[in-house]
Coordinates of C-alpha atoms in Angstrom, one line a residue:
Chain A
M1 CA 0.0 0.0 0.0
E2 CA 2.8 2.4 1.0
A3 CA 4.8 1.6 -2.1
H4 CA 1.7 2.1 -4.3
S5 CA 0.9 5.5 -2.9
S6 CA 4.4 6.8 -3.2
E7 CA 4.4 5.6 -6.8
V8 CA 1.2 7.7 -7.4
F9 CA 2.9 10.7 -5.8
V10 CA 6.0 10.3 -8.0
I11 CA 3.8 10.1 -11.1
G12 CA 2.0 13.3 -9.9
L13 CA 5.3 15.0 -9.4
T14 CA 6.5 14.0 -12.9
V15 CA 3.4 15.4 -14.4
F16 CA 3.8 18.5 -12.2
F17 CA 7.3 19.3 -13.3
L18 CA 6.7 18.6 -17.0
A19 CA 3.6 20.9 -16.8
C20 CA 5.7 23.6 -15.2
I21 CA 8.1 23.4 -18.1
I22 CA 5.4 23.5 -20.7
G23 CA 3.8 26.4 -18.8
Y24 CA 7.1 28.3 -18.8
Y25 CA 7.6 28.1 -22.6
V26 CA 4.0 28.7 -23.5
V27 CA 3.7 31.7 -21.3
W28 CA 6.9 33.3 -22.5
S29 CA 5.4 33.1 -26.0
V30 CA 2.4 35.1 -25.0
T31 CA 2.6 38.6 -26.5
P32 CA 2.8 41.3 -23.7
A33 CA -0.2 43.1 -25.2
L34 CA -2.3 40.1 -24.2
H35 CA -1.1 39.8 -20.6
S36 CA -4.5 40.9 -19.2
P37 CA -6.4 38.3 -21.2
L38 CA -3.8 35.8 -20.1
M39 CA -4.7 36.5 -16.5
G40 CA -8.4 36.1 -17.4
V41 CA -7.8 32.7 -19.0
T42 CA -5.5 31.4 -16.3
N43 CA -8.1 32.5 -13.8
A44 CA -10.8 30.7 -15.6
I45 CA -8.9 27.4 -16.0
S46 CA -7.6 27.4 -12.5
S47 CA -11.2 26.9 -11.6
V48 CA -10.9 23.4 -12.9
I49 CA -10.7 22.8 -9.2
I50 CA -14.5 22.4 -9.7
V51 CA -13.7 18.8 -10.5
G52 CA -12.8 18.2 -6.9
A53 CA -15.9 20.2 -5.7
I54 CA -18.2 18.1 -7.9
L55 CA -16.7 14.9 -6.5
A56 CA -17.4 16.2 -3.0
A57 CA -20.9 17.2 -3.9
G58 CA -21.6 14.0 -5.7
P59 CA -22.9 11.5 -3.1
Q60 CA -26.6 11.6 -2.3
G61 CA -27.8 12.9 1.0
F62 CA -26.6 15.9 2.9
D63 CA -23.4 16.0 5.0
T64 CA -20.8 18.6 5.8
S65 CA -18.6 17.4 2.9
K66 CA -21.4 17.7 0.4
I67 CA -22.2 21.3 1.5
F68 CA -18.6 22.3 1.2
G69 CA -18.5 20.6 -2.2
L70 CA -21.6 22.6 -3.4
I71 CA -20.1 25.9 -2.1
G72 CA -16.9 25.0 -4.0
V73 CA -19.0 24.3 -7.2
V74 CA -20.7 27.7 -6.9
L75 CA -17.4 29.6 -6.3
A76 CA -15.6 27.8 -9.1
S77 CA -18.6 28.4 -11.5
V78 CA -18.5 32.1 -10.8
N79 CA -14.9 32.1 -11.9
I80 CA -15.3 29.8 -14.9
F81 CA -18.1 31.8 -16.4
G82 CA -16.7 35.2 -15.3
G83 CA -13.2 34.4 -16.3
F84 CA -14.0 33.1 -19.8
L85 CA -16.5 35.8 -20.5
V86 CA -14.3 38.7 -19.4
T87 CA -11.5 37.2 -21.5
Y88 CA -13.9 37.0 -24.4
R89 CA -14.8 40.6 -24.0
M90 CA -11.2 41.7 -23.9
L91 CA -10.2 39.6 -26.9
S92 CA -13.1 40.8 -29.0
M93 CA -11.9 44.4 -28.5
F94 CA -8.6 43.4 -30.0
K95 CA -10.5 41.9 -32.9
K96 CA -12.6 45.0 -33.7
K97 CA -9.6 47.1 -34.4
T98 CA -7.9 44.8 -36.9
K99 CA -11.1 44.7 -38.9
K100 CA -11.4 48.5 -38.9
T101 CA -7.8 49.1 -39.9
K102 CA -8.1 46.5 -42.7
E103 CA -11.2 48.4 -43.9
K104 CA -9.3 51.6 -43.9
E105 CA -6.4 50.3 -45.9
Chain B
M1 CA -11.4 6.6 -20.3
V2 CA -11.6 9.2 -17.6
A3 CA -7.9 9.7 -17.6
I4 CA -7.9 10.2 -21.4
L5 CA -10.7 12.8 -21.3
Y6 CA -8.9 14.7 -18.6
L7 CA -5.8 14.6 -20.7
V8 CA -7.7 16.1 -23.7
S9 CA -9.0 18.8 -21.4
A10 CA -5.4 19.5 -20.1
L11 CA -4.1 19.7 -23.7
L12 CA -6.9 22.1 -24.6
F13 CA -5.9 24.3 -21.7
I14 CA -2.3 24.4 -23.0
F15 CA -3.6 25.4 -26.4
A16 CA -5.7 28.0 -24.8
L17 CA -2.6 29.7 -23.4
R18 CA -0.7 29.1 -26.6
G19 CA -3.3 30.9 -28.6
L20 CA -2.5 34.1 -26.7
S21 CA 0.8 34.4 -28.6
H22 CA -1.1 36.6 -31.2
P23 CA -4.3 38.6 -31.0
E24 CA -5.5 36.7 -34.2
S25 CA -5.3 33.3 -32.6
S26 CA -6.3 34.4 -29.2
R27 CA -10.0 34.0 -29.6
M28 CA -9.7 30.5 -30.8
G29 CA -7.5 29.9 -27.7
N30 CA -10.3 31.1 -25.4
I31 CA -12.7 28.7 -27.1
F32 CA -10.2 25.8 -26.6
G33 CA -10.3 26.8 -22.9
V34 CA -14.1 26.7 -22.7
I35 CA -14.2 23.3 -24.5
G36 CA -11.5 21.9 -22.2
M37 CA -13.5 23.1 -19.1
I38 CA -16.8 21.6 -20.5
I39 CA -15.0 18.2 -21.0
A40 CA -13.6 18.3 -17.5
V41 CA -16.9 19.0 -15.9
F42 CA -18.9 16.4 -17.9
T43 CA -16.2 13.8 -17.4
T44 CA -16.4 14.3 -13.6
L45 CA -20.2 14.2 -13.7
M46 CA -20.0 10.7 -15.3
F47 CA -18.3 9.3 -12.2
K48 CA -20.3 6.6 -10.6
S49 CA -20.2 8.3 -7.2
V50 CA -21.6 11.5 -8.6
L51 CA -25.4 11.2 -8.3
S52 CA -26.8 14.5 -7.1
Y53 CA -27.1 16.1 -10.5
Y54 CA -29.8 18.6 -9.5
E55 CA -27.9 20.1 -6.7
I56 CA -24.7 20.3 -8.7
G57 CA -26.6 21.7 -11.7
A58 CA -28.2 24.3 -9.5
A59 CA -24.9 25.3 -8.0
I60 CA -23.3 25.7 -11.5
L61 CA -26.2 27.8 -12.6
I62 CA -26.1 30.1 -9.6
G63 CA -22.3 30.5 -9.9
G64 CA -22.5 30.9 -13.6
A65 CA -25.2 33.5 -13.4
I66 CA -23.3 35.6 -10.9
G67 CA -20.0 35.2 -12.9
S68 CA -21.7 36.1 -16.2
F69 CA -23.5 39.1 -14.7
I70 CA -20.3 40.5 -13.3
A71 CA -18.2 39.8 -16.3
L72 CA -20.6 41.4 -18.7
R73 CA -21.2 44.5 -16.5
I74 CA -17.7 45.3 -15.5
E75 CA -16.0 48.5 -16.8
M76 CA -12.7 47.7 -18.4
T77 CA -11.0 50.2 -16.2
A78 CA -12.1 48.1 -13.2
L79 CA -10.4 45.0 -14.6
P80 CA -7.6 44.7 -12.1
Q81 CA -10.1 44.6 -9.2
L82 CA -12.2 42.0 -11.0
V83 CA -9.2 39.8 -11.5
A84 CA -8.2 40.1 -7.9
A85 CA -11.8 39.2 -6.8
F86 CA -11.8 36.2 -9.0
H87 CA -8.5 35.0 -7.6
S88 CA -10.0 35.2 -4.1
L89 CA -12.8 32.8 -5.2
V90 CA -10.3 30.3 -6.6
G91 CA -8.5 30.4 -3.3
L92 CA -11.7 30.0 -1.3
A93 CA -12.9 27.1 -3.5
A94 CA -9.6 25.3 -2.9
V95 CA -10.1 25.6 0.8
F96 CA -13.6 24.2 0.5
V97 CA -12.6 21.3 -1.6
A98 CA -9.8 20.5 0.8
A99 CA -12.2 20.7 3.7
A100 CA -14.7 18.4 1.8
A101 CA -11.9 15.9 1.2
F102 CA -11.0 16.0 4.9
Y103 CA -14.6 15.4 6.0
D104 CA -15.4 12.8 3.5
P105 CA -12.1 11.1 2.4
V106 CA -14.0 8.1 1.1
A107 CA -15.5 10.1 -1.8
F108 CA -12.0 10.9 -2.9
S109 CA -10.6 7.4 -2.1
I110 CA -7.8 8.8 0.1
G111 CA -8.7 6.8 3.2
K112 CA -11.3 6.9 6.0
V113 CA -12.2 9.6 8.5
G114 CA -9.5 9.6 11.2
S115 CA -7.1 7.5 9.1
I116 CA -6.4 9.5 6.0
K117 CA -3.2 8.7 4.2
T118 CA -0.3 10.8 5.4
A119 CA 0.7 12.0 1.9
S120 CA -2.9 13.1 1.3
L121 CA -3.0 15.0 4.6
V122 CA 0.2 16.9 3.7
E123 CA -1.0 17.7 0.3
M124 CA -4.4 18.7 1.6
S125 CA -3.0 21.1 4.2
I126 CA -0.6 22.7 1.7
G127 CA -3.5 23.2 -0.7
T128 CA -5.6 24.7 2.1
F129 CA -2.7 26.9 3.2
I130 CA -2.1 28.3 -0.3
G131 CA -5.8 28.6 -1.0
A132 CA -6.5 30.6 2.2
I133 CA -3.5 32.9 1.5
T134 CA -4.8 33.5 -2.0
F135 CA -8.2 34.2 -0.7
S136 CA -7.4 36.9 1.9
G137 CA -4.5 38.4 -0.1
S138 CA -6.8 38.8 -3.1
V139 CA -9.5 40.3 -1.0
L140 CA -7.1 42.9 0.3
A141 CA -5.7 43.5 -3.2
F142 CA -9.2 44.0 -4.4
G143 CA -9.9 46.5 -1.6
K144 CA -6.7 48.5 -2.5
L145 CA -7.5 48.5 -6.2
Q146 CA -11.1 49.4 -5.7
G147 CA -10.1 52.2 -3.3
T148 CA -12.1 50.9 -0.4
I149 CA -8.8 50.5 1.4
S150 CA -6.0 53.0 1.1
G151 CA -3.6 52.0 -1.6
K152 CA -0.7 53.3 0.5
P153 CA 1.7 50.7 1.9
I154 CA 1.0 50.1 5.5
V155 CA 4.2 49.4 7.4
F156 CA 4.7 48.6 11.0
K157 CA 7.5 47.4 13.2
F158 CA 8.6 43.7 13.1
Q159 CA 6.3 43.1 10.2
H160 CA 8.6 40.6 8.4
L161 CA 9.5 38.9 11.7
I162 CA 5.8 38.5 12.5
N163 CA 5.1 37.1 9.1
A164 CA 8.0 34.7 9.4
L165 CA 6.8 33.5 12.8
I166 CA 3.2 33.0 11.5
F167 CA 4.7 31.0 8.6
F168 CA 6.5 28.7 11.0
L169 CA 3.4 28.4 13.2
I170 CA 1.6 27.2 10.1
I171 CA 4.2 24.6 9.4
F172 CA 4.0 23.4 13.0
L173 CA 0.2 23.3 12.7
I174 CA 0.4 21.2 9.5
V175 CA 2.7 18.7 11.2
L176 CA 0.3 18.5 14.1
F177 CA -2.6 18.1 11.7
V178 CA -0.9 15.2 9.9
I179 CA -0.4 13.5 13.2
N180 CA -3.8 13.8 14.9
Q181 CA -6.1 14.7 12.0
S182 CA -8.1 17.1 14.2
P183 CA -10.8 19.3 12.6
T184 CA -9.9 22.0 15.1
I185 CA -6.4 22.1 13.8
F186 CA -7.6 22.1 10.2
W187 CA -9.6 25.2 10.8
T188 CA -6.9 26.8 12.7
I189 CA -4.6 26.4 9.7
V190 CA -7.3 28.1 7.6
V191 CA -7.7 31.0 9.9
V192 CA -4.0 31.6 10.5
S193 CA -3.3 31.3 6.7
I194 CA -6.0 33.9 6.1
L195 CA -4.4 36.2 8.6
L196 CA -1.0 35.7 6.9
G197 CA -2.5 36.5 3.4
F198 CA -3.7 39.9 4.8
L199 CA -0.3 40.6 6.4
V200 CA 1.6 39.8 3.2
V201 CA -0.3 42.2 1.0
I202 CA -0.8 45.0 3.5
P203 CA 2.6 46.6 3.1
I204 CA 2.5 46.6 -0.7
G205 CA 1.5 49.9 -2.3
G206 CA -0.9 50.7 -5.2
A207 CA 1.6 50.9 -8.1
D208 CA 3.2 47.6 -7.1
M209 CA -0.2 45.9 -7.6
P210 CA 0.7 44.5 -11.0
V211 CA 3.2 42.3 -9.2
V212 CA 0.8 41.4 -6.4
V213 CA -2.0 40.5 -8.8
S214 CA 0.3 38.3 -10.8
M215 CA 1.6 36.7 -7.7
L216 CA -1.9 35.9 -6.5
N217 CA -2.6 34.5 -9.9
S218 CA 0.3 32.2 -9.4
Y219 CA -0.8 31.2 -5.9
S220 CA -4.2 30.3 -7.2
G221 CA -2.5 27.9 -9.6
W222 CA -0.4 26.3 -6.9
A223 CA -3.5 25.9 -4.7
A224 CA -5.1 24.0 -7.5
C225 CA -2.0 21.9 -7.8
G226 CA -2.1 21.1 -4.1
I227 CA -5.7 19.9 -4.4
G228 CA -4.6 18.0 -7.6
F229 CA -2.0 16.1 -5.6
T230 CA -4.5 15.4 -2.8
L231 CA -7.0 13.9 -5.3
S232 CA -4.2 12.3 -7.5
N233 CA -5.8 14.1 -10.4
N234 CA -3.4 14.9 -13.2
L235 CA -5.7 17.5 -14.8
L236 CA -5.7 19.6 -11.7
I237 CA -1.9 19.2 -11.3
I238 CA -1.2 20.2 -15.0
T239 CA -3.6 23.1 -14.9
G240 CA -2.4 24.3 -11.6
A241 CA 1.2 24.2 -12.8
L242 CA 0.3 26.1 -16.0
V243 CA -1.4 28.8 -14.0
G244 CA 1.3 28.9 -11.3
A245 CA 4.0 29.2 -14.0
S246 CA 2.1 31.9 -15.8
G247 CA 1.6 34.0 -12.7
A248 CA 5.2 33.6 -11.7
I249 CA 6.5 34.7 -15.1
L250 CA 4.2 37.7 -15.0
S251 CA 5.4 38.7 -11.6
Y252 CA 9.0 38.4 -12.8
I253 CA 8.3 40.5 -15.9
M254 CA 6.6 43.2 -13.7
S255 CA 9.3 43.4 -11.1
K256 CA 11.9 43.5 -13.9
G257 CA 10.0 46.4 -15.4
M258 CA 10.7 48.3 -12.1
N259 CA 14.2 47.0 -11.7
R260 CA 13.3 45.5 -8.4
S261 CA 13.5 41.9 -7.2
I262 CA 10.3 40.1 -6.5
I263 CA 11.5 39.8 -2.8
N264 CA 11.8 43.6 -2.7
V265 CA 8.3 44.1 -3.9
V266 CA 6.9 41.5 -1.6
L267 CA 8.6 43.0 1.4
G268 CA 6.8 46.2 0.5
G269 CA 6.8 49.6 2.0
F270 CA 8.1 51.2 -1.3
G271 CA 7.4 54.8 -1.9
G272 CA 5.3 57.1 0.3
E273 CA 8.2 58.1 2.6
Q274 CA 10.3 60.3 0.3
D275 CA 7.5 62.6 -1.0
T276 CA 8.4 65.6 1.1
S277 CA 12.2 65.6 0.9
A278 CA 12.2 65.1 -2.9
S279 CA 9.9 67.9 -3.9
K280 CA 11.7 70.6 -1.8
D281 CA 14.8 71.0 -3.9
N282 CA 12.8 71.9 -7.0
S283 CA 10.5 74.4 -5.5
D284 CA 12.4 77.3 -7.1
K285 CA 12.6 75.8 -10.5
I286 CA 10.3 77.1 -13.3
V287 CA 7.7 75.0 -14.9
K288 CA 6.3 75.9 -18.3
Q289 CA 2.6 75.6 -18.3
G290 CA 0.4 75.3 -21.3
N291 CA -3.2 74.7 -22.2
A292 CA -5.1 72.6 -24.7
E293 CA -4.6 75.1 -27.5
D294 CA -0.9 75.1 -27.1
A295 CA -0.8 71.3 -27.1
A296 CA -3.0 71.1 -30.2
Y297 CA -0.7 73.6 -31.9
I298 CA 2.5 71.8 -31.0
M299 CA 1.2 68.4 -32.1
K300 CA -0.4 69.7 -35.3
N301 CA 3.0 71.0 -36.5
A302 CA 4.8 67.7 -35.8
D303 CA 5.4 64.8 -38.1
S304 CA 5.3 62.1 -35.4
V305 CA 3.8 61.8 -31.9
I306 CA 4.3 59.1 -29.4
I307 CA 1.6 58.8 -26.7
V308 CA 2.7 57.4 -23.3
P309 CA -0.3 56.4 -21.3
G310 CA -0.2 55.5 -17.6
Y311 CA -2.5 54.7 -14.7
G312 CA -3.8 58.3 -14.7
M313 CA -5.4 57.7 -18.1
A314 CA -7.3 54.7 -16.6
V315 CA -8.5 56.7 -13.6
A316 CA -9.8 59.5 -15.8
Q317 CA -11.2 57.1 -18.3
A318 CA -9.5 59.1 -21.0
Q319 CA -8.8 56.3 -23.5
H320 CA -11.7 57.2 -25.8
A321 CA -11.0 60.9 -25.9
L322 CA -7.3 60.1 -26.4
R323 CA -8.1 57.8 -29.4
E324 CA -10.2 60.6 -30.9
M325 CA -7.3 62.9 -30.5
G326 CA -5.0 60.4 -32.2
D327 CA -7.5 59.9 -35.0
I328 CA -7.5 63.6 -35.8
L329 CA -3.7 63.8 -35.8
K330 CA -3.5 60.8 -38.1
K331 CA -5.9 62.5 -40.5
E332 CA -3.5 65.4 -40.6
G333 CA -0.9 62.9 -41.8
I334 CA 0.9 62.7 -38.5
E335 CA 2.4 59.4 -37.4
V336 CA 0.8 58.5 -34.0
R337 CA 2.0 55.6 -31.9
Y338 CA 1.5 54.4 -28.3
A339 CA 4.3 53.4 -26.0
I340 CA 3.5 51.0 -23.2
H341 CA 5.8 50.5 -20.2
P342 CA 5.6 47.0 -18.7
V343 CA 4.3 48.3 -15.4
A344 CA 2.0 51.0 -16.7
G345 CA -1.4 50.6 -15.0
R346 CA -2.4 48.2 -12.2
M347 CA -2.2 44.9 -13.9
P348 CA -0.1 43.3 -16.7
G349 CA -1.3 44.5 -20.1
H350 CA -3.8 46.9 -18.5
M351 CA -3.1 49.8 -20.9
N352 CA -3.3 47.5 -23.9
V353 CA -6.8 46.4 -23.0
L354 CA -8.0 50.0 -22.4
L355 CA -6.6 51.2 -25.7
A356 CA -8.1 48.2 -27.4
E357 CA -11.4 49.1 -25.8
A358 CA -11.1 52.6 -27.4
N359 CA -10.5 50.9 -30.8
V360 CA -6.8 51.8 -31.0
P361 CA -5.4 49.4 -33.6
Y362 CA -2.9 47.1 -31.8
E363 CA -0.3 47.6 -34.5
E364 CA 0.0 51.2 -33.2
V365 CA 0.6 50.1 -29.6
L366 CA 4.2 49.2 -29.0
E367 CA 6.2 47.8 -26.0
L368 CA 9.1 49.5 -24.5
D369 CA 11.8 47.6 -26.4
E370 CA 10.0 48.1 -29.7
I371 CA 9.7 51.8 -29.5
N372 CA 12.3 53.2 -27.2
H373 CA 14.9 53.8 -30.0
D374 CA 12.4 55.9 -31.9
F375 CA 12.1 58.7 -29.4
P376 CA 15.1 60.6 -30.7
M377 CA 13.4 60.8 -34.1
T378 CA 10.1 61.8 -32.6
E379 CA 9.0 65.4 -32.3
V380 CA 6.4 65.2 -29.6
S381 CA 5.9 62.8 -26.7
F382 CA 2.5 63.1 -25.2
V383 CA 2.6 61.7 -21.7
I384 CA -0.8 61.1 -20.2
G385 CA -1.2 60.0 -16.6
A386 CA 2.3 58.5 -16.4
N387 CA 5.3 59.8 -14.5
D388 CA 7.9 57.5 -12.9
V389 CA 8.2 55.4 -16.1
T390 CA 9.5 58.5 -17.9
N391 CA 11.8 59.8 -15.2
P392 CA 15.4 60.1 -16.4
A393 CA 16.5 59.9 -12.8
A394 CA 16.2 56.2 -13.3
K395 CA 19.3 56.4 -15.5
T396 CA 21.3 59.1 -14.0
D397 CA 20.7 59.4 -10.3
E398 CA 22.1 56.5 -8.4
S399 CA 20.5 57.6 -5.1
S400 CA 17.0 57.6 -6.6
P401 CA 14.8 54.8 -5.5
I402 CA 13.9 54.1 -9.1
F403 CA 17.5 54.0 -10.3
G404 CA 18.0 51.2 -12.8
M405 CA 14.4 51.0 -13.8
P406 CA 14.0 50.8 -17.6
I407 CA 12.2 54.0 -18.7
L408 CA 10.6 55.3 -21.9
D409 CA 13.1 57.8 -23.3
V410 CA 10.6 60.6 -23.8
E411 CA 13.3 63.1 -22.8
K412 CA 15.0 62.4 -26.2
S413 CA 12.1 63.6 -28.2
Q414 CA 12.1 67.2 -29.3
S415 CA 9.3 68.3 -27.0
V416 CA 7.3 66.6 -24.2
L417 CA 3.7 67.3 -23.2
F418 CA 2.8 66.1 -19.8
V419 CA -0.9 65.8 -18.9
K420 CA -1.1 65.7 -15.1
R421 CA -3.5 66.7 -12.5
S422 CA -0.9 68.5 -10.4
M423 CA 2.8 68.7 -9.7
A424 CA 2.6 65.9 -7.2
T425 CA 5.3 63.2 -7.5
G426 CA 4.6 59.8 -8.9
Y427 CA 4.2 56.6 -6.9
S428 CA 7.9 56.4 -6.1
G429 CA 7.7 59.8 -4.4
V430 CA 10.5 61.0 -6.7
D431 CA 10.4 64.3 -8.4
N432 CA 10.7 64.2 -12.2
E433 CA 13.3 66.6 -13.6
L434 CA 11.6 66.4 -17.0
F435 CA 8.9 68.8 -15.7
Y436 CA 11.5 71.6 -15.5
R437 CA 13.1 71.2 -18.9
D438 CA 12.7 73.9 -21.6
N439 CA 11.1 71.6 -24.1
T440 CA 8.5 70.3 -21.6
T441 CA 5.1 71.8 -21.4
M442 CA 2.9 70.8 -18.5
L443 CA -0.8 70.5 -19.2
F444 CA -2.6 70.5 -15.8
G445 CA -6.0 69.1 -15.5
D446 CA -8.1 66.0 -15.8
A447 CA -6.7 63.7 -18.5
K448 CA -10.1 63.1 -20.2
K449 CA -11.1 66.8 -20.2
M450 CA -7.7 67.8 -21.5
C451 CA -8.0 65.3 -24.4
E452 CA -11.4 66.6 -25.2
D453 CA -10.2 70.2 -25.2
I454 CA -7.3 69.3 -27.5
V455 CA -9.7 67.6 -29.8
K456 CA -11.8 70.7 -29.9
S457 CA -8.8 72.9 -30.6
L458 CA -7.6 70.5 -33.3
S459 CA -11.0 70.5 -35.1
S460 CA -11.5 74.2 -35.0

């Protein structure tokens, strides 16, 4: 049992470090003009924590854990919808301009 | 199957960030993110243990409605506050998920109540700790950005010592928690971490907020990671690491933009103290004042104008009036461009978004490295609501607190127009010698009003 759980942890750690490296390169490639939308998107996707909240809210009946889970679902949903929508709003402003300039040219 | 769907979701999140490398591909990136999130949520709903669809559906609807309402209503100038508020929710959600896992470990298959696996306990408490710090730190950052709390750094004696002691107390509590798995200790960790979050952000002043907001962004990612380890969920680990890395890089870029280490920003207390001493020496110097007509005249007779916006433009909501001014100048055949300093505004990319909102084409908006060598060839620099980022003292005066900070070389252009509300110093508390130069004209007044007046003079 102990060996098994430490193995799981090492796999998690492997995934973690590889993801950090991917994140490092991907984020450096983001153009500085889009750093605000970057925060919007990262904020939205970090709410993937909703996965844990759904698992907690999953079982039938009502206990402490389920209530915490449901609160987690509400909080994460605010972020998911809010984060993606506000990013969408920001990005569509960057879109409008290109069209206009192209028309002008 | 579940693992594969989670992997797809994680890959979509990576593509979502990748899309932001260019404005053209960015909207597709956002859509990838949305699809990834939908896959993640539905995959989780398919779990055998997940049965209460109505409650979960209702919770998603409530949260979604609140989130959508806020996101659609918010003014773009209030973006930094909004992002801070959202970060606080991620932190709080992490705390609740960790608490849920602690109260019902069976649902997450990490053991039974009272005999949760040691590794899971450690991961859970670290997730809780980071989540709680993110929560309270973001709430305070929100207050400072919104103006409900003074943006001035609040410094008191033994501040750092107290923070360090609290940090060690938390480590001690975590060890204790892992040993006896007591709910009381769990909640003590939450409360003490919340306190630490407040104390960490309290000494940091308004203009250092870009770093703070980025850092909290990073923390929210690490909190998700902590929960990911607790649940042995690779999707959470990958996403958390992406967000964590993103926030960390942004913090690095922001502190580099001020030539200060992240540590220096975090320790806080910058600015605020020097105001009085710095402004004294220059009281006898002469400032050339102008009005909107002068500014219109100067710019009309130029071939090229570079506009340097700062936080003052955001405060005055002057971006639309500014763009109108730029449009008229362009019609006159004058080359108009915008120069953005990395730390202009209150969050990374703040100025770019505001100019985008006002329909300024992004090709005209350039970063410091791209435009700085063009200032000597430029006739007029129009500085609106910015100060420290143009201060030549950063290059020449070794004793200045901003020494070494990369600045926009507006002093190299033939003339400089400064739109400012008053002669007050910038955030750093350092006086700007540019104000007293012969080729500088100060335009005192509200940034928006000034732009509108210039537009009037230009059109007449």
